[in-house]
Amino acid sequence: MDEKSERNHLLSKNLAPEEGSLAEPEITLDNRTVSPPELFVQEEKEIDSLGRHSQLVFDSISDAVSIIDASTFKIVDANRAFLNQYHLQRNDVIGATCHLITHHQSTPCTPPLDPCPLYETAKKGTSTTVEHVHLEWGGEKVYVEITAFPMFDDSGKVASVVHISRDITERKRAEEERKQLIAELETTQEELKQLFNEVPCYISIQDEESRLTKTNRKFQEDFGEELGCYCYEKYKHRTTRCFPCPVQETFETGQSHSSEEIFTTQKGEQVHVLVRTAPIPNTKGQTRLVMEMSTDITEIRKLQDRLSSLGFMIGSMSHGVKGLLTGIDGGMYFLDTGFQKNDPTRIKNGIDQVKIMINRIRKTILDILYYSKERGMNYAPVDVVSFTNDLIRTVEPKIKDNGIELICQYDNDLGSFEIDAEALRISLINLLENAVEACLEDKSKSHHRISINLSRNKDLVTFLIEDNGIGMDAETKNKMFTLFFSSKGSKGTGLGLYISQEIIKQHGGTIAVETVPGQGSIFRVTLPA
Amino acid sequence: MAKRILIVEDDRNIAEYLMTLFNDNGYEAYIASNGVEAFEMVKAETPDLITLDFEMPESWGNMFYRKMQKIKKLRNIPIIIISGVEAEFPKLEKAVASLRKPFDREELLRIVRDTIG
């Protein structure tokens, strides 16, 4: 119902005479009696004042408000804000349809894009709120939130609807921006997460108590996914913090620190790492978290170890090689001068010497070549006796040629053992050649012999190699298997024995020697079957 | 009279080579295979020259040398060092020369000739 009719309605309520009565009723107002005309004027004034007040309220609302007829959708009234929004005059608006003014459409709005709130409100009798896109007079889009309230007539039907439209363009824009920022943020976060996890280093973020707050994939693969535990528990298997700790140092100094460490993985493998730390300042600039990045350098260290032991070996060997070369010089000198002087003894000495020296050099070179290659063992079951027969066939000629007696003692059947046949052959041949050398060096006896004894006790196979050569003094015995063994003179390098021992150790076996200087030596090699 | 050269060398092959070399060239050479033996021989009969196998970290070469310096009669005997080790020999003022193994025999003979004739 509009203002005017309301006003009239109020008027008629107050002043309607009773049916059939022409008498003027008595009316009191403010404790005095007033006449109907007076009352009429008074109430007119009140209604006017009420009306003006309502109009004031209507026009001071900053949202665009229009009153719309529920059946015709025609605008019955509109406030100033409404008129301003569409840059229209009252005349243009009153009587026109809501959808014409706000949507520039001749038909009502339809769902799904713009559901008509008037229709909903009229139907349901309750308020409806929707978001619409309205068009201003110039065609510019305005995002609005419309709330429609029902106005009921006397019969309870929805006669008109109060249509309040709030400009939410700014809000919409802000929402759009926010959505975009969130999307960007999510993308960046995804990228960061991917980066974090794809880096081929162990990365962990730790707090001041050395607890893990975040770890990357590589870290989790090797040390587990648990967070909140202490770093030193995870990869050092310790109960207390290490000292010095580069992470702690970073907390103290705010600078990056590095160190070299050995971590132990979940599987119990040792990993050499180079650790580098970085402080992570918070928004206030304080360092409450530190990032630890560790690069696996196990391979490099292995290579380095290998190189340095190779270098060391070559260094310690070059010494022995020089002796061998001097020995060859000597042999050649005897040969040369032997021919000059026509001295057969000297010639023979020369040739013997040269042969021996060349053999030793040859062996040294082969040992170096063998040692410099990293080789794994290829284990396979091998018959013990066949293996030994093969071995003896290989060394017998050399032993006999040197006038040394060879004695072999073993049963026909000693089962089989799990060995790398080639490597073990080399190992035992080295020992046998050593025995030959010992015999040749020994000038105190006329008859030399080497004996090979083989036995088996349950799962242990034992080789005994005995010679009655020159034997060794205590110092030589202690050093003989080590790379520290600085072999002097023309005896060679001692690498052969080192290699023998390594191979036997890799088979899980042991090697021991008993020796008496001047009498001989016994080498005892035991191998698990 | 032939000049006497004492060869101090524990490797028999090398010692015999040196001995033959010196003997062939008109010297009278004899062998001591360690420091103690060398010291005894030196005290018994003074050589004109000593070739000394000097290997570090073996200490007897060094010890022999130092012992020699303590005795008036012995400290002036010229010494030629023959060694397989690359190290420097800073304190051996009495060393006439220092040769590496394998040595050049002509050079060795030349040095011996220049030192004792």
XYZ file of C-alpha atoms in Angstrom, chain A residues 98-509:
412
model
C 11.743 -2.943 -12.388
C 13.422 -5.102 -14.986
C 13.340 -2.360 -17.578
C 15.080 0.118 -15.355
C 17.618 -2.175 -13.785
C 18.281 -4.708 -16.490
C 17.146 -2.842 -19.601
C 14.953 -5.821 -20.286
C 11.317 -5.931 -21.237
C 10.770 -9.254 -19.548
C 11.342 -10.192 -15.937
C 14.640 -11.712 -14.910
C 14.868 -15.450 -14.937
C 17.079 -17.969 -13.243
C 19.735 -19.261 -13.341
C 21.723 -16.112 -14.024
C 19.462 -13.521 -12.506
C 16.691 -15.098 -10.462
C 13.995 -12.515 -9.831
C 13.802 -11.724 -6.150
C 10.386 -10.136 -6.524
C 8.913 -13.297 -7.831
C 10.484 -15.361 -5.069
C 9.418 -13.004 -2.346
C 5.881 -12.677 -3.693
C 5.611 -16.431 -3.897
C 7.134 -17.337 -0.556
C 6.068 -14.328 1.460
C 9.553 -14.072 3.003
C 12.558 -11.940 2.140
C 14.940 -13.047 -0.585
C 18.540 -12.041 -1.182
C 20.212 -12.464 -4.529
C 23.178 -11.100 -6.378
C 22.477 -9.450 -9.703
C 24.359 -7.598 -12.335
C 22.446 -4.368 -13.087
C 23.122 -1.973 -15.864
C 23.368 1.707 -15.289
C 21.893 4.080 -17.775
C 25.101 4.200 -19.765
C 25.314 0.431 -19.799
C 28.034 0.090 -17.154
C 27.770 -3.007 -15.068
C 26.994 -2.666 -11.429
C 27.251 -5.669 -9.130
C 24.448 -5.504 -6.649
C 23.094 -7.479 -3.788
C 19.309 -7.286 -3.767
C 17.183 -7.975 -0.769
C 13.453 -8.041 -1.371
C 10.958 -7.706 1.504
C 7.286 -8.501 1.179
C 4.604 -5.910 1.974
C 1.263 -7.558 2.800
C -2.174 -6.154 2.115
C -5.120 -6.587 4.451
C -5.896 -10.017 3.112
C -2.366 -11.184 3.832
C -1.382 -11.360 0.210
C 1.929 -9.889 -0.922
C 0.818 -6.700 -2.603
C 4.214 -5.073 -3.113
C 7.840 -5.773 -2.508
C 10.498 -3.526 -1.053
C 13.465 -3.911 -3.380
C 16.743 -2.848 -1.740
C 19.758 -2.946 -3.950
C 23.240 -2.543 -2.505
C 26.196 -1.840 -4.717
C 28.704 -4.569 -4.145
C 30.962 -3.880 -7.089
C 33.867 -3.055 -4.829
C 33.203 -6.069 -2.712
C 32.999 -8.219 -5.794
C 36.212 -6.854 -7.123
C 37.917 -7.429 -3.835
C 36.572 -10.985 -3.816
C 37.803 -11.620 -7.333
C 41.206 -10.277 -6.438
C 41.305 -12.392 -3.355
C 40.419 -15.509 -5.302
C 43.132 -14.749 -7.806
C 45.703 -14.173 -5.097
C 44.712 -17.386 -3.407
C 45.060 -19.243 -6.683
C 48.474 -17.678 -7.247
C 49.474 -18.491 -3.721
C 48.407 -22.080 -4.131
C 50.370 -22.383 -7.365
C 53.444 -20.896 -5.734
C 53.050 -23.159 -2.750
C 52.766 -26.159 -5.042
C 55.885 -25.124 -6.904
C 57.760 -24.574 -3.698
C 56.673 -27.902 -2.338
C 57.756 -29.602 -5.513
C 61.102 -27.866 -5.436
C 61.586 -28.778 -1.813
C 60.863 -32.395 -2.496
C 62.730 -32.799 -5.763
C 66.037 -31.386 -4.520
C 68.499 -34.294 -4.424
C 69.838 -33.326 -1.009
C 68.564 -34.128 2.437
C 66.710 -31.042 3.643
C 65.331 -30.601 7.105
C 64.057 -27.592 9.012
C 64.859 -27.592 12.705
C 63.834 -25.541 15.676
C 66.098 -24.398 18.471
C 65.675 -27.700 20.278
C 66.978 -29.559 17.202
C 63.565 -30.997 16.494
C 62.559 -31.683 12.928
C 59.661 -29.487 11.836
C 59.788 -30.221 8.134
C 61.702 -32.653 5.932
C 61.869 -33.245 2.209
C 61.260 -36.431 0.301
C 64.837 -37.579 0.034
C 65.245 -37.134 3.757
C 62.075 -39.113 4.454
C 63.135 -41.918 2.158
C 66.337 -42.516 4.071
C 65.517 -41.442 7.601
C 61.776 -41.821 7.982
C 58.809 -39.487 7.950
C 58.468 -38.752 11.637
C 58.493 -35.089 12.629
C 58.981 -33.501 16.010
C 61.747 -35.900 16.928
C 65.347 -34.869 17.451
C 67.593 -34.714 14.389
C 70.365 -36.562 16.137
C 68.040 -39.457 16.927
C 66.997 -39.765 13.335
C 70.238 -39.797 11.491
C 72.917 -40.249 14.078
C 71.105 -42.721 16.329
C 72.276 -40.702 19.312
C 70.535 -39.703 22.510
C 72.271 -36.341 22.861
C 73.075 -33.519 20.539
C 76.361 -33.612 18.630
C 79.022 -31.110 19.411
C 79.863 -29.018 17.529
C 76.559 -28.782 15.697
C 76.397 -26.527 12.648
C 72.654 -25.963 13.164
C 73.229 -24.745 16.707
C 76.024 -22.515 15.517
C 73.654 -20.962 13.020
C 71.128 -20.269 15.774
C 73.875 -18.514 17.682
C 75.504 -16.552 14.918
C 72.698 -16.126 12.381
C 75.199 -17.225 9.710
C 75.540 -20.247 7.493
C 77.794 -23.023 8.752
C 79.050 -26.248 7.278
C 80.541 -29.500 8.423
C 81.198 -33.006 7.259
C 79.248 -35.746 8.971
C 78.401 -39.402 8.733
C 74.684 -40.214 8.849
C 73.163 -43.649 9.337
C 70.039 -44.450 7.316
C 67.026 -46.407 8.500
C 68.559 -49.415 6.798
C 71.762 -49.001 8.756
C 73.848 -47.761 5.846
C 76.486 -45.126 6.411
C 76.315 -42.008 4.313
C 79.058 -39.393 4.177
C 77.510 -35.942 3.874
C 78.528 -32.349 3.524
C 76.163 -30.348 5.703
C 75.334 -26.715 5.088
C 72.958 -24.693 7.244
C 70.986 -21.503 6.626
C 69.043 -19.373 9.090
C 65.340 -18.817 8.389
C 64.330 -15.471 9.876
C 60.675 -14.890 10.746
C 58.723 -11.725 9.937
C 60.340 -9.995 12.910
C 63.804 -10.881 11.688
C 64.452 -13.415 14.438
C 65.948 -16.788 13.661
C 63.754 -19.436 15.237
C 64.236 -22.022 12.520
C 67.299 -23.261 10.657
C 67.441 -25.177 7.411
C 69.946 -28.011 7.126
C 70.944 -29.196 3.651
C 73.144 -32.261 3.346
C 74.741 -33.522 0.161
C 75.753 -37.143 -0.191
C 79.504 -37.321 -0.780
C 79.963 -40.993 -0.005
C 81.059 -41.832 -3.527
C 83.525 -38.989 -3.610
C 85.023 -39.998 -0.314
C 85.317 -43.595 -1.429
C 87.037 -42.473 -4.562
C 89.277 -40.205 -2.551
C 90.152 -42.971 -0.136
C 90.872 -45.213 -3.016
C 92.999 -42.641 -4.773
C 94.904 -41.803 -1.661
C 95.558 -45.419 -0.826
C 96.518 -45.977 -4.442
C 98.786 -42.960 -4.260
C 100.194 -44.157 -1.009
C 100.693 -47.591 -2.375
C 102.456 -46.289 -5.430
C 104.557 -44.045 -3.253
C 105.607 -46.843 -0.998
C 106.149 -49.091 -3.955
C 108.255 -46.757 -5.978
C 110.847 -47.270 -3.376
C 110.898 -51.000 -3.920
C 110.804 -50.547 -7.682
C 113.957 -48.462 -7.548
C 115.703 -51.292 -5.819
C 114.559 -53.638 -8.572
C 115.849 -51.308 -11.235
C 119.207 -51.039 -9.504
C 119.255 -54.813 -9.378
C 118.709 -54.955 -13.149
C 121.505 -52.443 -13.656
C 123.745 -54.730 -11.663
C 122.766 -57.777 -13.704
C 123.374 -55.911 -16.946
C 126.730 -54.738 -15.712
C 127.757 -58.283 -14.944
C 126.582 -59.400 -18.385
C 128.395 -56.612 -20.209
C 131.656 -56.866 -18.333
C 131.410 -60.657 -18.291
C 131.459 -60.649 -22.090
C 134.244 -58.074 -22.175
C 136.408 -60.053 -19.833
C 135.336 -63.355 -21.224
C 134.268 -64.439 -17.768
C 131.541 -67.137 -18.026
C 130.822 -67.093 -14.301
C 130.169 -63.440 -14.386
C 128.026 -63.781 -17.487
C 125.941 -66.443 -15.796
C 125.576 -64.309 -12.685
C 124.459 -61.426 -14.844
C 121.838 -63.389 -16.677
C 120.473 -64.958 -13.489
C 120.263 -61.608 -11.829
C 118.531 -59.987 -14.759
C 116.010 -62.826 -14.963
C 115.148 -62.600 -11.316
C 114.817 -58.846 -11.383
C 112.694 -58.829 -14.484
C 110.398 -61.410 -12.980
C 109.981 -59.343 -9.898
C 109.270 -56.237 -11.872
C 106.740 -58.123 -13.938
C 104.998 -59.305 -10.828
C 105.023 -55.816 -9.379
C 103.395 -54.381 -12.452
C 100.741 -57.078 -12.479
C 100.105 -56.497 -8.797
C 99.663 -52.782 -9.383
C 97.260 -53.450 -12.219
C 95.320 -55.877 -10.085
C 95.196 -53.554 -7.141
C 94.208 -50.498 -9.083
C 91.051 -52.108 -10.367
C 88.164 -52.288 -7.994
C 86.669 -55.687 -8.376
C 83.883 -57.424 -6.567
C 84.020 -61.075 -5.726
C 82.157 -63.668 -7.790
C 81.468 -66.508 -5.434
C 80.615 -69.939 -6.730
C 80.860 -73.447 -5.285
C 84.163 -75.018 -6.251
C 85.528 -78.466 -5.501
C 88.406 -78.036 -3.053
C 90.666 -80.736 -4.415
C 90.182 -79.754 -8.073
C 90.986 -76.197 -7.217
C 94.162 -77.195 -5.417
C 95.275 -79.499 -8.190
C 94.886 -76.641 -10.623
C 96.865 -74.374 -8.377
C 99.727 -76.800 -8.078
C 99.823 -77.382 -11.814
C 100.325 -73.627 -12.197
C 103.131 -73.179 -9.702
C 104.921 -76.505 -10.045
C 107.083 -75.564 -13.050
C 108.461 -72.476 -11.416
C 109.201 -74.257 -8.175
C 110.931 -77.192 -9.860
C 112.883 -74.940 -12.207
C 114.420 -73.302 -9.197
C 115.549 -76.600 -7.867
C 113.054 -76.621 -5.053
C 111.245 -79.773 -4.041
C 107.454 -79.578 -3.961
C 105.528 -81.786 -1.540
C 101.723 -81.959 -1.591
C 99.613 -83.567 1.075
C 95.854 -83.819 0.990
C 92.954 -86.228 0.784
C 91.121 -86.964 -2.418
C 87.792 -85.605 -1.331
C 87.427 -82.494 0.740
C 84.014 -81.378 -0.486
C 83.473 -77.966 -1.982
C 83.705 -74.378 -0.852
C 82.155 -71.093 -1.919
C 84.943 -68.960 -3.399
C 85.942 -66.606 -6.174
C 88.288 -69.096 -7.810
C 90.314 -66.591 -9.810
C 90.904 -64.258 -6.868
C 91.807 -67.063 -4.480
C 94.214 -68.511 -7.020
C 96.010 -65.196 -7.197
C 96.092 -65.012 -3.439
C 97.643 -68.450 -2.960
C 100.035 -68.087 -5.877
C 101.366 -64.935 -4.250
C 102.066 -66.908 -1.102
C 103.762 -69.683 -3.027
C 105.909 -67.247 -4.976
C 106.863 -65.689 -1.707
C 107.946 -69.103 -0.495
C 110.075 -69.563 -3.628
C 111.728 -66.198 -3.049
C 112.455 -67.131 0.537
C 114.159 -70.313 -0.599
C 116.213 -68.514 -3.243
C 117.329 -65.917 -0.734
C 118.479 -68.536 1.686
C 122.077 -69.517 1.024
C 122.502 -71.512 4.182
C 120.879 -74.739 3.001
C 121.611 -76.850 -0.010
C 118.192 -78.411 -0.316
C 115.029 -76.395 -0.351
C 111.490 -77.576 -0.261
C 108.008 -76.152 -0.239
C 105.093 -78.180 1.039
C 101.398 -77.628 0.504
C 99.095 -79.208 3.018
C 95.334 -79.114 2.729
C 92.758 -80.168 5.304
C 89.134 -79.693 6.226
C 87.502 -79.524 9.601
C 83.705 -79.313 9.295
C 83.204 -75.945 7.623
C 86.769 -74.718 7.621
C 89.221 -75.443 4.855
C 92.880 -74.895 5.756
C 95.847 -74.445 3.424
C 99.327 -74.747 4.952
C 102.199 -73.486 2.865
C 105.569 -74.231 4.373
C 109.064 -73.429 3.173
C 112.534 -73.881 4.597
C 113.803 -70.637 3.188
C 115.299 -67.637 4.830
C 112.500 -66.921 7.290
C 111.687 -63.479 8.602
C 112.659 -61.358 11.520
C 110.003 -60.031 13.856
C 109.793 -56.635 12.208
C 109.307 -58.058 8.738
C 106.722 -60.496 10.028
C 104.714 -57.704 11.620
C 104.802 -55.539 8.584
C 104.594 -58.046 5.814
C 100.896 -57.738 5.033
C 100.665 -54.036 5.384
C 101.105 -51.330 2.836
C 103.493 -49.781 5.269
C 105.899 -52.535 4.514
C 108.695 -50.636 2.861
C 110.490 -53.271 0.983
C 114.064 -52.294 0.444
C 116.498 -53.225 -2.165
C 115.664 -55.605 -4.914
C 113.144 -57.724 -3.036
C 110.144 -56.041 -4.573
C 107.153 -54.255 -3.193
C 105.258 -56.518 -0.824
C 102.052 -55.624 -2.602
C 101.460 -59.254 -3.503
C 101.085 -60.239 0.130
C 98.791 -57.327 0.810
C 96.567 -58.420 -2.045
C 96.609 -62.015 -0.777
C 95.432 -60.932 2.601
C 92.708 -58.695 1.219
C 91.281 -61.494 -0.900
C 91.330 -63.947 1.986
C 89.656 -61.411 4.261
C 86.948 -60.769 1.710
C 86.251 -64.495 1.664
C 85.770 -64.309 5.409
C 88.969 -66.242 6.007
